[in-house]
Structure formats: structure tokens, C-alpha cells
Tab-separated table of C-alpha atoms and ligand atoms in Angstrom:
chain	number	residue	atom	x	y	z
A	234	UNK	CA	-5.767	-46.250	47.185
A	235	UNK	CA	-3.495	-47.187	44.312
A	236	UNK	CA	-0.355	-45.066	43.974
A	237	UNK	CA	-0.711	-45.125	40.222
A	238	UNK	CA	-4.389	-44.335	40.117
A	239	UNK	CA	-5.866	-41.046	39.057
A	240	UNK	CA	-7.578	-40.571	42.466
A	241	UNK	CA	-4.169	-40.664	44.112
A	242	UNK	CA	-2.813	-38.120	41.638
A	243	UNK	CA	-5.778	-35.857	42.332
A	244	UNK	CA	-5.235	-36.092	46.086
A	245	UNK	CA	-1.477	-35.818	45.792
A	246	UNK	CA	-1.427	-32.691	43.649
A	247	UNK	CA	-4.589	-31.077	44.987
A	248	UNK	CA	-5.929	-30.831	41.448
A	249	UNK	CA	-9.643	-31.363	41.166
A	250	UNK	CA	-9.790	-32.052	37.443
A	251	UNK	CA	-6.529	-33.315	35.861
A	252	UNK	CA	-7.870	-32.943	32.302
A	253	UNK	CA	-8.637	-29.277	32.857
A	254	UNK	CA	-5.235	-28.692	34.479
A	255	UNK	CA	-3.528	-30.135	31.401
A	256	UNK	CA	-5.723	-28.096	29.098
A	257	UNK	CA	-4.837	-24.950	31.049
A	258	UNK	CA	-1.135	-25.643	30.535
A	259	UNK	CA	-1.783	-26.166	26.824
A	260	UNK	CA	-3.542	-22.790	26.704
A	261	UNK	CA	-0.523	-21.149	28.285
A	262	UNK	CA	1.950	-22.800	25.893
A	263	UNK	CA	-0.176	-22.366	22.757
A	264	UNK	CA	0.856	-18.779	21.818
A	265	UNK	CA	4.605	-19.500	22.056
A	266	UNK	CA	6.451	-19.655	18.730
A	267	UNK	CA	8.358	-22.919	19.049
A	268	UNK	CA	10.672	-24.518	16.548
A	269	UNK	CA	13.428	-27.125	16.625
A	270	UNK	CA	15.665	-24.587	18.368
A	271	UNK	CA	15.292	-21.102	19.777
A	272	UNK	CA	13.667	-19.086	22.516
A	273	UNK	CA	10.242	-20.699	22.043
A	274	UNK	CA	11.549	-24.069	23.233
A	275	UNK	CA	13.384	-22.381	26.118
A	276	UNK	CA	10.248	-20.538	27.225
A	277	UNK	CA	8.253	-23.786	26.995
A	278	UNK	CA	10.806	-25.619	29.152
A	279	UNK	CA	10.831	-22.721	31.630
A	280	UNK	CA	7.062	-22.958	32.070
A	281	UNK	CA	7.166	-26.758	32.443
A	282	UNK	CA	9.975	-26.391	35.004
A	283	UNK	CA	7.883	-24.218	37.314
A	284	UNK	CA	6.331	-27.363	38.755
A	285	UNK	CA	8.681	-30.082	37.564
A	286	UNK	CA	12.389	-30.363	38.456
A	287	UNK	CA	13.736	-30.008	34.940
A	288	UNK	CA	17.375	-29.754	33.969
A	289	UNK	CA	17.727	-27.883	30.698
A	290	UNK	CA	20.601	-28.801	28.397
A	291	UNK	CA	21.951	-26.519	25.673
A	292	UNK	CA	23.899	-28.234	22.881
A	293	UNK	CA	25.808	-25.833	20.579
A	294	UNK	CA	24.944	-25.532	16.896
A	295	UNK	CA	27.411	-27.506	14.816
A	296	UNK	CA	27.807	-30.313	17.383
A	297	UNK	CA	27.985	-33.696	15.695
A	298	UNK	CA	25.349	-36.054	17.109
A	299	UNK	CA	25.289	-39.576	15.683
A	300	UNK	CA	24.845	-39.075	11.910
A	301	UNK	CA	23.495	-35.537	12.317
A	302	UNK	CA	24.701	-32.041	13.152
A	303	UNK	CA	22.861	-29.680	15.532
A	304	UNK	CA	21.435	-26.949	13.246
A	305	UNK	CA	21.853	-23.211	13.693
A	306	UNK	CA	19.466	-21.644	16.173
A	307	UNK	CA	16.401	-19.973	14.664
A	308	UNK	CA	14.424	-17.115	16.142
A	309	UNK	CA	11.866	-14.867	14.535
A	310	UNK	CA	10.723	-11.462	15.705
A	311	UNK	CA	8.540	-10.232	12.884
A	312	UNK	CA	7.121	-11.749	9.697
A	313	UNK	CA	4.486	-10.399	7.387
A	314	UNK	CA	3.297	-10.385	3.817
A	315	UNK	CA	1.631	-7.333	2.269
A	316	UNK	CA	-0.462	-7.321	-0.909
A	317	UNK	CA	-0.218	-4.832	-3.810
A	318	UNK	CA	-2.843	-2.651	-2.096
A	319	UNK	CA	-0.726	-2.491	1.056
A	320	UNK	CA	-3.067	-4.780	3.013
A	321	UNK	CA	-1.545	-7.391	5.311
A	322	UNK	CA	-2.213	-10.925	4.083
A	323	UNK	CA	-0.283	-12.841	6.741
A	324	UNK	CA	1.310	-11.719	9.968
A	325	UNK	CA	3.206	-13.680	12.601
A	326	UNK	CA	1.229	-11.735	15.202
A	327	UNK	CA	-1.994	-13.375	13.980
A	328	UNK	CA	-0.645	-16.918	14.071
A	329	UNK	CA	2.755	-18.534	14.503
A	330	UNK	CA	1.818	-20.883	11.688
A	331	UNK	CA	1.866	-18.073	9.094
A	332	UNK	CA	5.649	-18.175	8.735
A	333	UNK	CA	7.443	-21.332	7.592
A	334	UNK	CA	9.668	-22.473	10.466
A	335	UNK	CA	13.366	-21.746	9.916
A	336	UNK	CA	12.607	-19.132	7.238
A	337	UNK	CA	15.811	-17.241	6.424
A	338	UNK	CA	15.761	-13.453	6.951
A	339	UNK	CA	14.000	-11.909	3.961
A	340	UNK	CA	13.107	-8.395	2.895
A	341	UNK	CA	11.828	-8.250	-0.670
A	342	UNK	CA	9.349	-6.868	-3.167
A	343	UNK	CA	8.135	-9.599	-5.508
A	344	UNK	CA	5.692	-10.285	-8.287
A	345	UNK	CA	2.976	-12.854	-7.636
A	346	UNK	CA	4.826	-15.366	-9.857
A	347	UNK	CA	8.016	-14.923	-7.820
A	348	UNK	CA	6.139	-15.116	-4.535
A	349	UNK	CA	3.944	-18.085	-5.394
A	350	UNK	CA	6.523	-20.896	-4.758
A	351	UNK	CA	6.923	-19.532	-1.222
A	352	UNK	CA	3.227	-19.792	-0.332
A	353	UNK	CA	1.566	-22.878	1.148
A	354	UNK	CA	-2.086	-23.696	1.733
A	355	UNK	CA	-4.510	-26.579	2.216
A	356	UNK	CA	-6.942	-26.618	-0.732
A	357	UNK	CA	-9.114	-29.259	0.934
A	358	UNK	CA	-9.529	-27.065	4.045
A	359	UNK	CA	-9.591	-23.534	2.634
A	360	UNK	CA	-9.918	-21.750	5.995
A	361	UNK	CA	-7.058	-23.507	7.785
A	362	UNK	CA	-3.415	-22.448	7.886
A	363	UNK	CA	-0.994	-25.337	7.292
A	364	UNK	CA	2.111	-25.897	9.443
A	365	UNK	CA	5.402	-26.059	7.558
A	366	UNK	CA	9.010	-25.975	8.546
A	367	UNK	CA	12.275	-26.143	6.605
A	368	UNK	CA	15.084	-26.852	9.051
A	369	UNK	CA	17.531	-28.683	6.833
A	370	UNK	CA	16.997	-26.782	3.556
A	371	UNK	CA	17.436	-22.999	3.381
A	372	UNK	CA	14.144	-21.478	2.397
A	373	UNK	CA	11.521	-18.983	3.456
A	374	UNK	CA	7.780	-18.954	3.086
A	375	UNK	CA	4.312	-18.161	4.338
A	376	UNK	CA	1.380	-20.431	5.102
A	377	UNK	CA	-2.055	-19.069	4.295
A	378	UNK	CA	-5.668	-20.141	4.218
A	379	UNK	CA	-6.315	-21.403	0.708
A	380	UNK	CA	-9.140	-18.863	0.421
A	381	UNK	CA	-6.613	-16.018	0.867
A	382	UNK	CA	-4.172	-17.584	-1.582
A	383	UNK	CA	-6.862	-17.923	-4.228
A	384	UNK	CA	-7.799	-14.249	-3.913
A	385	UNK	CA	-4.286	-12.978	-4.714
A	386	UNK	CA	-4.061	-10.692	-7.762
A	387	UNK	CA	-1.138	-9.653	-9.963
A	388	UNK	CA	0.991	-6.865	-8.550
A	389	UNK	CA	3.886	-6.154	-6.262
A	390	UNK	CA	4.001	-7.960	-2.905
A	391	UNK	CA	6.128	-6.986	0.040
A	392	UNK	CA	7.735	-9.611	2.266
A	393	UNK	CA	9.433	-9.038	5.600
A	394	UNK	CA	10.881	-11.839	7.720
A	395	UNK	CA	12.974	-10.542	10.572
A	396	UNK	CA	14.521	-13.821	11.683
A	397	UNK	CA	17.955	-15.002	12.699
A	398	UNK	CA	19.721	-18.225	11.864
A	399	UNK	CA	22.877	-18.155	13.879
A	400	UNK	CA	25.244	-20.137	16.020
A	401	UNK	CA	23.336	-20.843	19.191
A	402	UNK	CA	22.143	-24.082	20.696
A	403	UNK	CA	19.512	-26.777	20.749
A	404	UNK	CA	17.636	-26.948	24.054
A	405	UNK	CA	16.096	-29.961	25.701
A	406	UNK	CA	14.794	-30.588	29.177
A	407	UNK	CA	15.025	-33.665	31.311
A	408	UNK	CA	13.465	-34.544	34.646
A	409	UNK	CA	15.049	-37.445	36.487
A	410	UNK	CA	12.790	-38.782	39.224
A	411	UNK	CA	14.727	-41.379	41.212
A	412	UNK	CA	13.008	-44.572	42.286
A	413	UNK	CA	14.042	-47.490	44.489
A	414	UNK	CA	15.977	-48.944	41.569
A	415	UNK	CA	18.378	-47.479	38.993
A	416	UNK	CA	16.341	-49.191	36.308
A	417	UNK	CA	14.588	-46.567	34.266
A	418	UNK	CA	11.356	-45.819	32.501
A	419	UNK	CA	11.820	-43.268	29.699
A	420	UNK	CA	8.846	-41.021	28.902
A	421	UNK	CA	9.343	-38.599	26.071
A	422	UNK	CA	7.458	-35.824	24.321
A	423	UNK	CA	8.501	-33.468	21.537
A	424	UNK	CA	8.493	-29.719	22.172
A	425	UNK	CA	9.245	-28.176	18.786
A	426	UNK	CA	5.882	-27.411	17.190
A	427	UNK	CA	4.490	-23.873	17.320
A	428	UNK	CA	0.776	-23.333	17.984
A	429	UNK	CA	-0.373	-26.939	17.614
A	430	UNK	CA	-2.200	-28.538	20.518
A	431	UNK	CA	-2.588	-32.243	19.890
A	432	UNK	CA	0.759	-32.490	18.135
A	433	UNK	CA	3.223	-31.715	20.919
A	434	UNK	CA	1.328	-29.724	23.560
A	435	UNK	CA	-0.855	-32.659	24.629
A	436	UNK	CA	2.227	-34.839	25.219
A	437	UNK	CA	4.013	-32.073	27.104
A	438	UNK	CA	1.019	-31.496	29.380
A	439	UNK	CA	0.612	-35.211	30.133
A	440	UNK	CA	4.277	-35.672	31.062
A	441	UNK	CA	4.169	-32.454	33.103
A	442	UNK	CA	1.282	-33.762	35.214
A	443	UNK	CA	2.585	-37.329	35.449
A	444	UNK	CA	6.016	-36.017	36.427
A	445	UNK	CA	4.602	-33.830	39.179
A	446	UNK	CA	2.829	-36.870	40.594
A	447	UNK	CA	5.849	-39.164	40.264
A	448	UNK	CA	8.019	-36.586	42.026
A	449	UNK	CA	5.802	-36.951	45.089
A	450	UNK	CA	5.190	-40.691	45.381
A	451	UNK	CA	7.493	-43.622	45.980
A	452	UNK	CA	8.128	-45.771	42.972
A	453	UNK	CA	10.165	-48.763	41.983
A	454	UNK	CA	11.608	-47.383	38.746
A	455	UNK	CA	13.554	-44.243	38.145
A	456	UNK	CA	11.592	-42.105	35.693
A	457	UNK	CA	13.337	-40.048	33.059
A	458	UNK	CA	11.048	-37.506	31.414
A	459	UNK	CA	12.439	-36.045	28.233
A	460	UNK	CA	11.155	-32.882	26.570
A	461	UNK	CA	13.086	-32.496	23.320
A	462	UNK	CA	12.600	-31.326	19.738
A	463	UNK	CA	11.516	-34.155	17.488
A	464	UNK	CA	14.186	-36.189	15.640
A	465	UNK	CA	17.281	-34.012	16.188
A	466	UNK	CA	16.440	-33.588	19.886
A	467	UNK	CA	16.054	-37.330	20.452
A	468	UNK	CA	19.189	-37.989	18.408
A	469	UNK	CA	21.126	-35.405	20.444
A	470	UNK	CA	19.879	-36.921	23.692
A	471	UNK	CA	20.779	-40.452	22.543
A	472	UNK	CA	24.262	-39.314	21.469
A	473	UNK	CA	24.887	-37.723	24.865
A	474	UNK	CA	23.426	-40.522	26.979
A	475	UNK	CA	24.623	-43.585	25.159
A	476	UNK	CA	26.481	-45.002	28.158
A	477	UNK	CA	23.372	-44.875	30.387
A	478	UNK	CA	20.891	-46.409	27.990
A	479	UNK	CA	21.401	-49.893	29.433
A	480	UNK	CA	19.352	-48.792	32.459
A	481	UNK	CA	16.230	-48.213	30.376
A	482	UNK	CA	13.792	-51.066	30.939
A	483	UNK	CA	10.660	-49.528	29.430
A	484	UNK	CA	9.740	-46.426	27.510
A	485	UNK	CA	6.923	-44.511	25.884
A	486	UNK	CA	6.783	-41.681	23.437
A	487	UNK	CA	3.680	-39.702	24.441
A	488	UNK	CA	2.037	-37.576	21.765
A	489	UNK	CA	-1.319	-36.759	20.144
A	490	UNK	CA	-3.005	-37.458	23.459
A	491	UNK	CA	-5.822	-34.905	23.478
A	492	UNK	CA	-7.989	-35.542	20.409
A	493	UNK	CA	-11.409	-37.166	20.738
A	494	UNK	CA	-10.396	-40.428	18.974
A	495	UNK	CA	-9.729	-43.692	20.814
A	496	UNK	CA	-6.272	-44.460	22.232
A	497	UNK	CA	-3.754	-46.062	19.872
A	498	UNK	CA	-0.681	-47.902	21.077
A	499	UNK	CA	2.137	-48.557	18.657
A	500	UNK	CA	4.417	-51.365	19.716
A	501	UNK	CA	8.165	-51.054	20.081
A	502	UNK	CA	10.344	-52.413	17.290
A	503	UNK	CA	10.865	-55.528	19.431
A	504	UNK	CA	7.106	-56.061	19.394
A	505	UNK	CA	7.098	-58.243	22.512
A	506	UNK	CA	8.669	-55.942	25.094
A	507	UNK	CA	7.100	-55.759	28.552
A	508	UNK	CA	5.817	-52.258	27.717
A	509	UNK	CA	4.054	-53.678	24.648
A	510	UNK	CA	2.315	-56.306	26.761
A	511	UNK	CA	1.493	-53.867	29.557
A	512	UNK	CA	-0.057	-51.346	27.166
A	513	UNK	CA	-2.068	-53.972	25.288
A	514	UNK	CA	-3.374	-55.402	28.546
A	515	UNK	CA	-4.376	-52.032	29.990
A	516	UNK	CA	-6.101	-50.911	26.804
A	517	UNK	CA	-8.066	-54.174	26.539
A	518	UNK	CA	-9.702	-53.242	29.846
A	519	UNK	CA	-9.767	-49.488	29.243
A	520	UNK	CA	-12.185	-49.348	26.314
A	521	UNK	CA	-12.159	-48.872	22.538
A	522	UNK	CA	-8.570	-48.668	21.320
A	523	UNK	CA	-6.230	-49.729	18.549
A	524	UNK	CA	-2.934	-51.630	18.662
A	525	UNK	CA	-0.392	-51.240	15.914
A	526	UNK	CA	2.863	-52.912	15.107
A	527	UNK	CA	6.004	-50.854	14.935
A	528	UNK	CA	6.703	-48.991	11.754
A	529	UNK	CA	9.603	-46.614	11.187
A	530	UNK	CA	7.397	-43.552	10.651
A	531	UNK	CA	6.036	-41.432	13.426
A	532	UNK	CA	7.766	-39.766	16.340
A	533	UNK	CA	10.936	-40.398	18.310
A	534	UNK	CA	10.302	-44.107	18.764
A	535	UNK	CA	12.067	-44.187	15.366
A	536	UNK	CA	15.273	-43.046	17.077
A	537	UNK	CA	14.912	-44.965	20.358
A	538	UNK	CA	14.096	-48.195	18.509
A	539	UNK	CA	16.786	-47.816	15.812
A	540	UNK	CA	18.802	-51.048	15.594
A	541	UNK	CA	21.905	-49.626	17.300
A	542	UNK	CA	19.830	-48.890	20.432
A	543	UNK	CA	16.741	-51.110	20.097
A	544	UNK	CA	15.190	-49.707	23.255
A	545	UNK	CA	11.838	-51.108	24.438
A	546	UNK	CA	9.957	-47.905	23.622
A	547	UNK	CA	6.413	-47.811	22.260
A	548	UNK	CA	4.272	-44.873	21.241
A	549	UNK	CA	1.183	-43.869	23.216
A	550	UNK	CA	-1.234	-41.663	21.299
A	551	UNK	CA	-4.868	-41.291	20.345
A	552	UNK	CA	-5.393	-40.752	16.585
A	553	UNK	CA	-2.052	-41.358	14.803
A	554	UNK	CA	-0.310	-38.553	12.912
A	555	UNK	CA	-1.682	-37.762	9.490
A	556	UNK	CA	-4.909	-39.684	10.201
A	557	UNK	CA	-6.965	-36.735	11.420
A	558	UNK	CA	-7.634	-33.816	9.069
A	559	UNK	CA	-6.577	-31.202	11.653
A	560	UNK	CA	-3.026	-32.661	11.718
A	561	UNK	CA	-0.320	-30.019	11.077
A	562	UNK	CA	-2.800	-27.204	10.630
A	563	UNK	CA	-4.325	-24.311	12.537
A	564	UNK	CA	-7.327	-26.563	13.263
A	565	UNK	CA	-5.162	-28.516	15.739
A	566	UNK	CA	-6.155	-25.871	18.244
A	567	UNK	CA	-7.476	-25.357	21.773
A	568	UNK	CA	-10.926	-26.656	20.824
A	569	UNK	CA	-9.620	-29.764	19.090
A	570	UNK	CA	-7.986	-31.086	22.266
A	571	UNK	CA	-10.354	-31.642	25.159
A	572	UNK	CA	-9.927	-31.933	28.903
A	573	UNK	CA	-11.891	-35.199	28.760
A	574	UNK	CA	-9.584	-36.803	26.197
A	575	UNK	CA	-6.494	-35.618	28.079
A	576	UNK	CA	-7.932	-36.997	31.323
A	577	UNK	CA	-8.718	-40.309	29.653
A	578	UNK	CA	-5.162	-40.552	28.306
A	579	UNK	CA	-3.846	-39.874	31.797
A	580	UNK	CA	-5.951	-42.666	33.333
A	581	UNK	CA	-4.656	-45.161	30.755
A	582	UNK	CA	-1.038	-44.042	31.101
A	583	UNK	CA	-1.175	-44.334	34.889
A	584	UNK	CA	-2.584	-47.839	34.521
A	585	UNK	CA	0.303	-48.799	32.223
A	586	UNK	CA	2.817	-47.480	34.762
A	587	UNK	CA	0.924	-49.344	37.495
A	588	UNK	CA	1.552	-52.592	35.607
A	589	UNK	CA	5.258	-51.825	35.157
A	590	UNK	CA	5.619	-50.870	38.815
A	591	UNK	CA	3.951	-53.960	40.253
A	592	UNK	CA	4.814	-56.629	37.750
A	593	UNK	CA	6.635	-59.490	39.483
A	594	UNK	CA	6.509	-63.202	40.105
A	595	UNK	CA	5.312	-64.822	43.314
A	596	UNK	CA	5.340	-68.256	44.828
A	597	UNK	CA	2.300	-69.819	46.493
A	598	UNK	CA	3.367	-70.798	50.016
A	599	UNK	CA	0.461	-73.257	50.462
A	600	UNK	CA	0.538	-74.928	47.064
A	601	UNK	CA	-0.813	-78.359	48.039
A	602	UNK	CA	-4.559	-78.162	47.492
A	603	UNK	CA	-6.335	-74.830	47.811
A	604	UNK	CA	-5.575	-72.909	51.001
A	605	UNK	CA	-8.619	-72.321	53.163
A	606	UNK	CA	-9.232	-68.611	52.519
A	607	UNK	CA	-12.328	-68.272	54.727
A	608	UNK	CA	-10.492	-69.438	57.843
A	609	UNK	CA	-7.751	-66.870	57.248
A	610	UNK	CA	-10.123	-63.929	56.599
A	611	UNK	CA	-8.194	-63.079	53.426
A	612	UNK	CA	-11.282	-61.955	51.562
A	613	UNK	CA	-12.318	-59.378	54.157
A	614	UNK	CA	-15.539	-57.776	52.941
A	615	UNK	CA	-14.990	-58.811	49.299
A	616	UNK	CA	-17.776	-61.177	48.152
A	617	UNK	CA	-17.173	-64.894	47.732
A	618	UNK	CA	-17.116	-65.656	43.985
A	619	UNK	CA	-16.614	-61.969	43.147
A	620	UNK	CA	-13.831	-60.575	40.960
A	621	UNK	CA	-11.308	-60.259	43.782
A	622	UNK	CA	-11.970	-63.793	44.965
A	623	UNK	CA	-11.539	-65.071	41.418
A	624	UNK	CA	-8.318	-63.087	41.100
A	625	UNK	CA	-6.996	-64.672	44.327
A	626	UNK	CA	-7.820	-68.110	42.997
A	627	UNK	CA	-5.950	-67.380	39.778
A	628	UNK	CA	-2.940	-65.925	41.606
A	629	UNK	CA	-2.715	-68.941	43.910
A	630	UNK	CA	-3.169	-71.348	41.043
A	631	UNK	CA	-0.518	-69.856	38.763
A	632	UNK	CA	2.046	-68.584	41.268
A	633	UNK	CA	4.530	-71.417	40.964
A	634	UNK	CA	7.415	-68.954	40.708
A	635	UNK	CA	7.297	-68.862	36.934
A	636	UNK	CA	4.180	-66.862	36.036
A	637	UNK	CA	4.191	-63.119	36.662
A	638	UNK	CA	1.186	-61.034	37.666
A	639	UNK	CA	0.843	-59.822	34.076
A	640	UNK	CA	0.923	-63.443	32.860
A	641	UNK	CA	-1.869	-64.175	35.326
A	642	UNK	CA	-3.865	-61.083	34.324
A	643	UNK	CA	-3.597	-62.025	30.654
A	644	UNK	CA	-4.560	-65.648	31.224
A	645	UNK	CA	-7.446	-64.882	33.591
A	646	UNK	CA	-8.619	-61.854	31.558
A	647	UNK	CA	-8.878	-59.956	34.818
A	648	UNK	CA	-7.521	-56.408	35.084
A	649	UNK	CA	-3.939	-56.249	36.324
A	650	UNK	CA	-4.954	-53.918	39.156
A	651	UNK	CA	-7.318	-56.602	40.483
A	652	UNK	CA	-4.684	-59.342	40.182
A	653	UNK	CA	-2.173	-57.134	41.968
A	654	UNK	CA	-4.663	-56.389	44.738
A	655	UNK	CA	-5.256	-60.135	45.143
A	656	UNK	CA	-1.515	-60.787	45.328
A	657	UNK	CA	-1.055	-58.027	47.932
A	658	UNK	CA	-3.779	-59.474	50.157
A	659	UNK	CA	-2.452	-63.015	49.799
A	660	UNK	CA	1.079	-61.799	50.611
A	661	UNK	CA	-0.070	-60.024	53.739
A	662	UNK	CA	-1.673	-63.307	54.871
A	663	UNK	CA	1.583	-65.209	54.246
A	664	UNK	CA	0.118	-67.198	51.371
A	665	UNK	CA	2.425	-65.695	48.790
A	666	UNK	CA	6.041	-64.511	48.581
A	667	UNK	CA	7.755	-62.538	45.802
A	668	UNK	CA	10.232	-64.712	43.946
A	669	UNK	CA	12.992	-62.125	43.670
A	670	UNK	CA	13.160	-60.087	46.866
B	265	ZN	ZN1	4.186	-32.938	13.905
């Protein structure tokens, strides 16, 4: 059984249905009011850390990090908007999305004209609540279904936002899962969105499950799983880990992994990093998918790939941000993300890690003519002329010490897992030797 296969994960963790386990975690995290800082992120990290060895870092507000400053910490206890007839129109207790993130404390009675600039809606989806946040500009506001906004009449409105913006800290969590080598794979997900499932909770749940598996199997690379608020969290982490970044060999930002669309992989800024090749190869065999070149919009690959770091970090997602109507709205909910899509993302991610883990070069130890496989019993019960036999032929033919297993998989159009299996069998029959150790 392959260490980086989903069957192994299932056996290892005693989880019958990984997709459902991830969806259950999403359900638990969904009601928490997260933002860039505050108790919502802490509670999220606490829940993730029940099953994953997570170290949580607190970085004080006001700390300079690269070109940025850690903002004040925001927490909200109560937020509501009452109409002229005294009826509640929006209440934090109904949905975390009703209050604009980082709203300053507010207690006011306002006319509709005064209130109107503080209200946000989605005219094209009149029943959905939009998600808005204003971390770097002092403001307050409410997000409403457009239908509610349209029904507002002249009169006096009452606003109450019992929030605090104070010196506190930014929280991020990190799980370091040591491998045989100090060389690292960085896997990162943002943790700063309130009740949104595809956008942030799907990535968190995938890393949570992957991390639990990686903590229990042997692996070549050291895995660093990062759970941090988007942008400022990644920037803070980069500022505090600059001296260790040289160890990072591969990386993925994991996000938007639970919607029903096909998988999309966005290449690193380098465009030809090993992770870019590994992901493209896996997805070619996985099913319908899309590959995109790097662009400096999106998630924290923008920070990891910035020219001063230029890390080999791509972005693994399904439908990219802004390209599904539910994006940043109350419709990105528990029904929008499915256990099947989450499970499918997991299978593909494990296959990418499987490539990274087993990618190496070999040398054919019987390179003059074809070695006589039948005499050696290398094939075992695998059929002559079948996929494994073809993979062995390719591995023997190309293993001159220069071509790697991924080179061979690409050239033969066979799945990497098959090529690796062929190489393992040939090695155990002394027909092949790894080039470096
Ligand atoms: Zn977002």
C-alpha cells in the first residue's frame, strides 16, 4: 500500500470516509466569528490542534513585519441594526457575515441617508449576505440581503456594534512534522474568514487531515503546515522565519478545495518548479482540471512568491476566487462544499506529495541490452505487456542517471505511482540503484 495513498490515510487514521471527516470539521468551525485577528482565529487553531501538534504564535499589534504593521486586535460581542419600527434587520447572532469585519465600536441613531453608506448587499443575488471586511481603514458597516436593503423606509435607525479594536496580537498556528531530511514542504491555508466554507474552511480541513496522516507515517521531507490569516499572517510568518526559508523545497497554498468544480492548479512564480511539474503531472492523470500560470492576485502565494523570497509555492484549489457566484457571500456555506469534492481534493493532494516524496534518479545496473525480466521473476503476477511491465521497460530504458522518475512518467505518459512502483521492484531485484544515496 502506498504511504501517500488515500487507502493508507484511511487505515492510518481509522477514518472511514475522509471527505465526511473534513466536512464535519468544517461544520464545527463554521459558526466561529473569525477575522484577521482575535478570538475567532484562536478558537479555530485550538480546535485544529486537538488532533494536530500545532504551535500557536502570538505577534503583538504594532509589530513591524516587512513593509507592514500587525494591526490592532479586533473582537466583536454584539452587533445589530434596528429599523424605525424597532424590528431587527441584521444581527450578528443570525450570521457572522452581517457585520463588516473590523467595524469600530458604534452606538448611534441615524437617518436612512446617514446609514446607507454603511450598508452592503449583492443586487445580483438578493437573498445572499455579502462578506466584507475593513482591516486597514477605520469604518463600520452591515451586510444585508439586497431584498432587505431595498425594503428600508425613511426613519430613524438604531445601530449597535459592541466591538473592540485594541492592542492585542495576531495569531497563527504552525505544525512542524519532521521527516528524514531537513528539507521542507510548506503547506499553507488562511484562517481569517468568518462563516465561509470553501474560502478558508476547506483548506483548513484538508491540511488538518493531511497533517494528522503525515504525523503518523515516515516521510522524506519535513512538512510545515501553516494556518495563518491571509496576507498579513503570511507576511508576519515570512518576516519571522526568513532565516529558515532556504530549507523550503516545495510548497502549496491550499484553498477553495470543497466546491464541485474541477481542480485548478496555479503555478508558482517560477513556473517550472518541481511542484509545478508534479501538480501538472498528477492532475493530467486525475481527471478534468485546469492549469494556470502565476499571477499576483489570489492568496498567499503572492507573498511566498514575491521576488525577495521567490519560493517554489503554487496554489491548489478547485474553482478560483471570484469565479464562482457564491464567493465571499453567505452562499459559500455548508451545502456548497461537499464531502465528495473535499475527498477528491485530498486524493489529488496526496498524489502530488507522493511524487515529491519519491522523485529521484536511478541508474540501470544492467544497461547493455534489455535485462531478462522473466528469468528474475521481477514481474511477479503483473501481466506481460501490462502497464507495470511497460513502466519497468521505460524505467530501465531511461535510467542512465540523468532522468528522474518524474521525467520518465512525463515522457512515458504513465502515472508517477506506476513508474515508482516499477522502480521499486527493479531496485529490489538489483536492476536499479538510486543515483544519490
Ligand atoms: Zn476570501
